[in-house]
Amino acid sequence: MESNPKLRKYDERVDVYSLGMMMFEFLNGSKKRPGDFGLFDPQNMIFDLQLIREHLKNLKYEAGEKERAMKYAEIVVNCLERNPEKRYCW
C-alpha cells in the first residue's frame, strides 16, 4: 500500500493546538471558540492571534488574576499558531 504524499503527517503538535483551544475556553469562561468572537481571519483560514491576545487581555478577571491570565494567554496564542513548527513541542 502506497502512502498518499498529499496527506500531511500529524504529530503531537496537533494535540498542542487542541490544548490551546481548551485553554482559550477556560480563560474565556465559556465553550465559545475564537471564531465565535470574530477572531478568525476567513481570507487566510487562520485565527488572528493578535485579536485573540487582545480579546483575552480585555476580559474581566478577579483581582490579581489578570497578570497570570496574560501569561496563559501567550501560551494559548503559541498553541494556536497556524504553522505547527512554531507551536510548543516536546
PDB file of C-alpha atoms in Angstrom:
ATOM      1  CA  MET A   1       0.000   0.000   0.000  1.00  0.00           C
ATOM      2  CA  GLU A   2       1.438   3.365  -1.026  1.00  0.00           C
ATOM      3  CA  SER A   3       1.178   6.371   1.190  1.00  0.00           C
ATOM      4  CA  ASN A   4      -0.502   9.449  -0.219  1.00  0.00           C
ATOM      5  CA  PRO A   5       2.062  12.275  -0.473  1.00  0.00           C
ATOM      6  CA  LYS A   6      -0.747  14.841  -0.235  1.00  0.00           C
ATOM      7  CA  LEU A   7      -1.620  13.733   3.285  1.00  0.00           C
ATOM      8  CA  ARG A   8       0.102  15.715   6.000  1.00  0.00           C
ATOM      9  CA  LYS A   9       1.912  13.927   8.749  1.00  0.00           C
ATOM     10  CA  TYR A  10       0.497  14.678  12.147  1.00  0.00           C
ATOM     11  CA  ASP A  11       2.400  14.649  15.376  1.00  0.00           C
ATOM     12  CA  GLU A  12       1.984  15.861  18.939  1.00  0.00           C
ATOM     13  CA  ARG A  13       1.628  19.465  17.768  1.00  0.00           C
ATOM     14  CA  VAL A  14      -1.962  18.661  16.795  1.00  0.00           C
ATOM     15  CA  ASP A  15      -2.580  17.960  20.476  1.00  0.00           C
ATOM     16  CA  VAL A  16      -0.875  21.239  21.370  1.00  0.00           C
ATOM     17  CA  TYR A  17      -3.362  23.054  19.106  1.00  0.00           C
ATOM     18  CA  SER A  18      -6.260  21.284  20.855  1.00  0.00           C
ATOM     19  CA  LEU A  19      -4.827  22.257  24.225  1.00  0.00           C
ATOM     20  CA  GLY A  20      -4.732  25.876  23.059  1.00  0.00           C
ATOM     21  CA  MET A  21      -8.430  25.702  22.185  1.00  0.00           C
ATOM     22  CA  MET A  22      -9.290  24.263  25.599  1.00  0.00           C
ATOM     23  CA  MET A  23      -7.206  26.921  27.349  1.00  0.00           C
ATOM     24  CA  PHE A  24      -8.953  29.643  25.335  1.00  0.00           C
ATOM     25  CA  GLU A  25     -12.308  28.296  26.516  1.00  0.00           C
ATOM     26  CA  PHE A  26     -11.042  28.137  30.097  1.00  0.00           C
ATOM     27  CA  LEU A  27      -9.754  31.730  30.088  1.00  0.00           C
ATOM     28  CA  ASN A  28     -12.859  32.942  28.311  1.00  0.00           C
ATOM     29  CA  GLY A  29     -15.153  31.208  30.770  1.00  0.00           C
ATOM     30  CA  SER A  30     -17.313  29.586  28.097  1.00  0.00           C
ATOM     31  CA  LYS A  31     -17.226  26.909  25.412  1.00  0.00           C
ATOM     32  CA  LYS A  32     -17.183  29.551  22.696  1.00  0.00           C
ATOM     33  CA  ARG A  33     -14.285  29.268  20.267  1.00  0.00           C
ATOM     34  CA  PRO A  34     -12.172  32.160  18.952  1.00  0.00           C
ATOM     35  CA  GLY A  35     -14.224  32.215  15.736  1.00  0.00           C
ATOM     36  CA  ASP A  36     -17.369  32.915  17.756  1.00  0.00           C
ATOM     37  CA  PHE A  37     -15.849  36.250  18.770  1.00  0.00           C
ATOM     38  CA  GLY A  38     -14.801  37.323  15.272  1.00  0.00           C
ATOM     39  CA  LEU A  39     -11.187  36.354  15.952  1.00  0.00           C
ATOM     40  CA  PHE A  40     -10.923  34.313  12.769  1.00  0.00           C
ATOM     41  CA  ASP A  41      -9.451  35.585   9.501  1.00  0.00           C
ATOM     42  CA  PRO A  42     -11.636  33.862   6.880  1.00  0.00           C
ATOM     43  CA  GLN A  43      -9.480  35.059   3.997  1.00  0.00           C
ATOM     44  CA  ASN A  44      -6.454  33.165   5.297  1.00  0.00           C
ATOM     45  CA  MET A  45      -8.428  30.496   7.197  1.00  0.00           C
ATOM     46  CA  ILE A  46      -6.493  31.185  10.395  1.00  0.00           C
ATOM     47  CA  PHE A  47      -7.131  32.680  13.791  1.00  0.00           C
ATOM     48  CA  ASP A  48      -5.905  36.241  14.149  1.00  0.00           C
ATOM     49  CA  LEU A  49      -3.512  35.728  17.037  1.00  0.00           C
ATOM     50  CA  GLN A  50      -3.227  39.451  17.790  1.00  0.00           C
ATOM     51  CA  LEU A  51      -7.020  39.693  18.116  1.00  0.00           C
ATOM     52  CA  ILE A  52      -7.047  36.639  20.394  1.00  0.00           C
ATOM     53  CA  ARG A  53      -4.373  38.257  22.556  1.00  0.00           C
ATOM     54  CA  GLU A  54      -6.390  41.499  22.760  1.00  0.00           C
ATOM     55  CA  HIS A  55      -9.641  39.650  23.456  1.00  0.00           C
ATOM     56  CA  LEU A  56      -8.125  37.752  26.375  1.00  0.00           C
ATOM     57  CA  LYS A  57      -6.477  40.936  27.669  1.00  0.00           C
ATOM     58  CA  ASN A  58      -9.819  42.763  27.778  1.00  0.00           C
ATOM     59  CA  LEU A  59     -11.755  40.103  29.685  1.00  0.00           C
ATOM     60  CA  LYS A  60     -12.732  40.841  33.281  1.00  0.00           C
ATOM     61  CA  TYR A  61     -10.646  38.956  35.807  1.00  0.00           C
ATOM     62  CA  GLU A  62     -10.716  38.629  39.566  1.00  0.00           C
ATOM     63  CA  ALA A  63      -8.400  40.981  41.454  1.00  0.00           C
ATOM     64  CA  GLY A  64      -4.809  39.909  40.949  1.00  0.00           C
ATOM     65  CA  GLU A  65      -5.644  37.315  38.281  1.00  0.00           C
ATOM     66  CA  LYS A  66      -5.098  39.410  35.148  1.00  0.00           C
ATOM     67  CA  GLU A  67      -1.299  39.101  35.167  1.00  0.00           C
ATOM     68  CA  ARG A  68      -1.492  35.316  35.459  1.00  0.00           C
ATOM     69  CA  ALA A  69      -4.173  35.162  32.772  1.00  0.00           C
ATOM     70  CA  MET A  70      -1.970  37.184  30.400  1.00  0.00           C
ATOM     71  CA  LYS A  71       0.822  34.645  30.811  1.00  0.00           C
ATOM     72  CA  TYR A  72      -1.652  31.905  29.926  1.00  0.00           C
ATOM     73  CA  ALA A  73      -2.888  33.980  27.002  1.00  0.00           C
ATOM     74  CA  GLU A  74       0.602  33.925  25.478  1.00  0.00           C
ATOM     75  CA  ILE A  75       0.633  30.142  25.826  1.00  0.00           C
ATOM     76  CA  VAL A  76      -2.763  29.990  24.083  1.00  0.00           C
ATOM     77  CA  VAL A  77      -1.513  32.157  21.228  1.00  0.00           C
ATOM     78  CA  ASN A  78       1.534  29.918  20.790  1.00  0.00           C
ATOM     79  CA  CYS A  79      -0.613  26.775  20.834  1.00  0.00           C
ATOM     80  CA  LEU A  80      -2.962  28.178  18.153  1.00  0.00           C
ATOM     81  CA  GLU A  81      -0.123  29.126  15.801  1.00  0.00           C
ATOM     82  CA  ARG A  82      -1.042  28.050  12.276  1.00  0.00           C
ATOM     83  CA  ASN A  83       2.440  26.800  11.476  1.00  0.00           C
ATOM     84  CA  PRO A  84       2.994  23.643  13.566  1.00  0.00           C
ATOM     85  CA  GLU A  85       6.747  24.335  13.543  1.00  0.00           C
ATOM     86  CA  LYS A  86       6.113  27.441  15.670  1.00  0.00           C
ATOM     87  CA  ARG A  87       3.964  25.670  18.293  1.00  0.00           C
ATOM     88  CA  TYR A  88       5.303  24.275  21.518  1.00  0.00           C
ATOM     89  CA  CYS A  89       6.678  20.799  21.069  1.00  0.00           C
ATOM     90  CA  TRP A  90       8.493  18.335  23.262  1.00  0.00           C
TER      91      TRP A  90
END
